[in-house]
Amino acid sequence: MKITDFAILFVIIFFPLFWLSGLHTDEQAQASSLQISYTTALRTAAQDAGQVMSTNEQQQYEAGYSSEKFFRADKELALHTFLNTLYLNFGIRGDESAQQNLLHYIPAIVVIDYDGYYIYATEDYTGSDGLPNARHIWHPKKPYAYSDAQGNSIQFTLDHYVHVVEASTGKVLDGEAEQLADQTNIALLDQINTFEQVRRTAIVSSIQKDLAYYINKHNEYASRYGISYTFTLPTISQEEWNNSINDISIISFLQGIPTGSGYYNNYALGGGRLVKKTSWLGTTDPDSGIKYAYPNGCKLPAPAQDLFTDAKEAAKSGYFLRDCRNPLIH
């Protein structure tokens, strides 16, 4: 066989493989770009919602609370702001059909208020035609409730203000835990370090449990609309949980949107008094193959392939940090 015959045979055999590999690479790049766009849209919407949550013109008329953390979270305004920003960034503002379709991929939103939380999730209802249907609604506010081994009832808040019911006497007390310690036999109130640990654990556990329930239940509704993705509560770091219960805040979830051969699955946290961090974009230098991360807004040497909440997260993922002028950040 002539050398030219071998060359032709090589092209016939391997060209389809190279072509398919190129298609797969392009698909991965497009999927990565979509992931970054969706994450940016979700985080921006959550941050906008968080900024308007602490609006409370009537706070001075609220009785019984003197805490600097006490605000009545305006959940309706937060939801309106969140969806409005999300629709705008998805390019579907004014398109009710597309907006309704996007809601199918939002299994839950939780608003963390001072003394309890609300979850916005799908629920069954009977339509005007008598047929069963589903829609997103606010579920009743749930307090941060806890009971100790002696049966004492404690309702926590985002600080040390509590509402307690003493099991042995039926006595009801409201106030700062430290101030109530001498007025009741509830030992937890007199152990401030343990109190803080139990308070945080009780709040986070309750929210996690309810979110897991509503997100899992969303699978029933999603299947009606032809969505085959399985919705589950994503893993949220302890640091982010701690941030979420330091003040009133909102946590939103966006899941199941197809991106290439995979699916988008993420969440975002927004709070009225959270410090807004600069996000970082990760990319690979086309000449050296080295992975670098830049503050969002910088001109990148190649398309972005990862989005990080801060520089620390980017560095942990193996990226070298650079600023917009390109020198390495030490």
PDB file of N, CA and C in Angstrom, residues 280-285 292-305 322-327:
ATOM      1  N   TRP A 280     -15.108  36.609  41.224  1.00  0.00           N
ATOM      2  CA  TRP A 280     -13.904  36.392  40.426  1.00  0.00           C
ATOM      3  C   TRP A 280     -14.196  35.412  39.302  1.00  0.00           C
ATOM      4  N   LEU A 281     -13.595  35.669  38.136  1.00  0.00           N
ATOM      5  CA  LEU A 281     -13.764  34.807  36.969  1.00  0.00           C
ATOM      6  C   LEU A 281     -12.478  34.031  36.725  1.00  0.00           C
ATOM      7  N   GLY A 282     -12.617  32.723  36.516  1.00  0.00           N
ATOM      8  CA  GLY A 282     -11.466  31.877  36.246  1.00  0.00           C
ATOM      9  C   GLY A 282     -11.337  31.574  34.766  1.00  0.00           C
ATOM     10  N   THR A 283     -10.113  31.596  34.269  1.00  0.00           N
ATOM     11  CA  THR A 283      -9.861  31.297  32.859  1.00  0.00           C
ATOM     12  C   THR A 283      -8.498  30.626  32.735  1.00  0.00           C
ATOM     13  N   THR A 284      -8.199  30.107  31.554  1.00  0.00           N
ATOM     14  CA  THR A 284      -6.908  29.468  31.295  1.00  0.00           C
ATOM     15  C   THR A 284      -6.151  30.262  30.242  1.00  0.00           C
ATOM     16  N   ASP A 285      -4.927  30.639  30.567  1.00  0.00           N
ATOM     17  CA  ASP A 285      -4.116  31.405  29.622  1.00  0.00           C
ATOM     18  C   ASP A 285      -3.876  30.570  28.364  1.00  0.00           C
ATOM     19  N   TYR A 292      -5.729  31.218  35.657  1.00  0.00           N
ATOM     20  CA  TYR A 292      -5.707  32.483  36.378  1.00  0.00           C
ATOM     21  C   TYR A 292      -7.135  32.910  36.714  1.00  0.00           C
ATOM     22  N   ALA A 293      -7.265  33.678  37.790  1.00  0.00           N
ATOM     23  CA  ALA A 293      -8.564  34.244  38.160  1.00  0.00           C
ATOM     24  C   ALA A 293      -8.425  35.754  38.262  1.00  0.00           C
ATOM     25  N   TYR A 294      -9.454  36.463  37.778  1.00  0.00           N
ATOM     26  CA  TYR A 294      -9.463  37.920  37.758  1.00  0.00           C
ATOM     27  C   TYR A 294     -10.748  38.438  38.405  1.00  0.00           C
ATOM     28  N   PRO A 295     -10.710  39.623  39.017  1.00  0.00           N
ATOM     29  CA  PRO A 295     -11.950  40.230  39.519  1.00  0.00           C
ATOM     30  C   PRO A 295     -12.937  40.416  38.376  1.00  0.00           C
ATOM     31  N   ASN A 296     -14.204  40.166  38.653  1.00  0.00           N
ATOM     32  CA  ASN A 296     -15.236  40.326  37.626  1.00  0.00           C
ATOM     33  C   ASN A 296     -15.224  41.760  37.108  1.00  0.00           C
ATOM     34  N   GLY A 297     -15.175  41.905  35.806  1.00  0.00           N
ATOM     35  CA  GLY A 297     -15.100  43.223  35.191  1.00  0.00           C
ATOM     36  C   GLY A 297     -13.789  43.449  34.467  1.00  0.00           C
ATOM     37  N   CYS A 298     -12.781  42.619  34.769  1.00  0.00           N
ATOM     38  CA  CYS A 298     -11.500  42.722  34.079  1.00  0.00           C
ATOM     39  C   CYS A 298     -11.615  42.146  32.665  1.00  0.00           C
ATOM     40  N   LYS A 299     -10.739  42.599  31.780  1.00  0.00           N
ATOM     41  CA  LYS A 299     -10.640  42.029  30.445  1.00  0.00           C
ATOM     42  C   LYS A 299      -9.838  40.740  30.545  1.00  0.00           C
ATOM     43  N   LEU A 300     -10.416  39.618  30.099  1.00  0.00           N
ATOM     44  CA  LEU A 300      -9.778  38.316  30.243  1.00  0.00           C
ATOM     45  C   LEU A 300      -9.010  37.935  28.980  1.00  0.00           C
ATOM     46  N   PRO A 301      -7.917  37.164  29.132  1.00  0.00           N
ATOM     47  CA  PRO A 301      -7.151  36.717  27.971  1.00  0.00           C
ATOM     48  C   PRO A 301      -7.837  35.601  27.194  1.00  0.00           C
ATOM     49  N   ALA A 302      -8.853  34.990  27.806  1.00  0.00           N
ATOM     50  CA  ALA A 302      -9.598  33.897  27.175  1.00  0.00           C
ATOM     51  C   ALA A 302     -10.982  33.851  27.816  1.00  0.00           C
ATOM     52  N   PRO A 303     -11.937  33.138  27.206  1.00  0.00           N
ATOM     53  CA  PRO A 303     -13.286  33.066  27.780  1.00  0.00           C
ATOM     54  C   PRO A 303     -13.284  32.536  29.215  1.00  0.00           C
ATOM     55  N   ALA A 304     -14.153  33.081  30.044  1.00  0.00           N
ATOM     56  CA  ALA A 304     -14.271  32.624  31.435  1.00  0.00           C
ATOM     57  C   ALA A 304     -14.804  31.204  31.470  1.00  0.00           C
ATOM     58  N   GLN A 305     -14.291  30.408  32.419  1.00  0.00           N
ATOM     59  CA  GLN A 305     -14.744  29.030  32.546  1.00  0.00           C
ATOM     60  C   GLN A 305     -15.244  28.700  33.952  1.00  0.00           C
ATOM     61  N   ARG A 322      -4.844  37.288  39.747  1.00  0.00           N
ATOM     62  CA  ARG A 322      -4.309  38.466  39.063  1.00  0.00           C
ATOM     63  C   ARG A 322      -5.328  39.593  39.159  1.00  0.00           C
ATOM     64  N   ASP A 323      -4.843  40.828  39.062  1.00  0.00           N
ATOM     65  CA  ASP A 323      -5.782  41.938  39.021  1.00  0.00           C
ATOM     66  C   ASP A 323      -5.933  42.406  37.576  1.00  0.00           C
ATOM     67  N   CYS A 324      -6.668  43.469  37.356  1.00  0.00           N
ATOM     68  CA  CYS A 324      -6.975  43.902  35.990  1.00  0.00           C
ATOM     69  C   CYS A 324      -5.742  44.378  35.226  1.00  0.00           C
ATOM     70  N   ARG A 325      -4.687  44.713  35.948  1.00  0.00           N
ATOM     71  CA  ARG A 325      -3.460  45.168  35.281  1.00  0.00           C
ATOM     72  C   ARG A 325      -2.518  44.009  34.997  1.00  0.00           C
ATOM     73  N   ASN A 326      -2.927  42.793  35.456  1.00  0.00           N
ATOM     74  CA  ASN A 326      -2.239  41.536  35.172  1.00  0.00           C
ATOM     75  C   ASN A 326      -1.092  41.107  36.080  1.00  0.00           C
ATOM     76  N   PRO A 327      -0.473  41.970  36.930  1.00  0.00           N
ATOM     77  CA  PRO A 327       0.579  41.421  37.787  1.00  0.00           C
ATOM     78  C   PRO A 327      -0.003  40.441  38.791  1.00  0.00           C
TER      79      PRO A 327
END
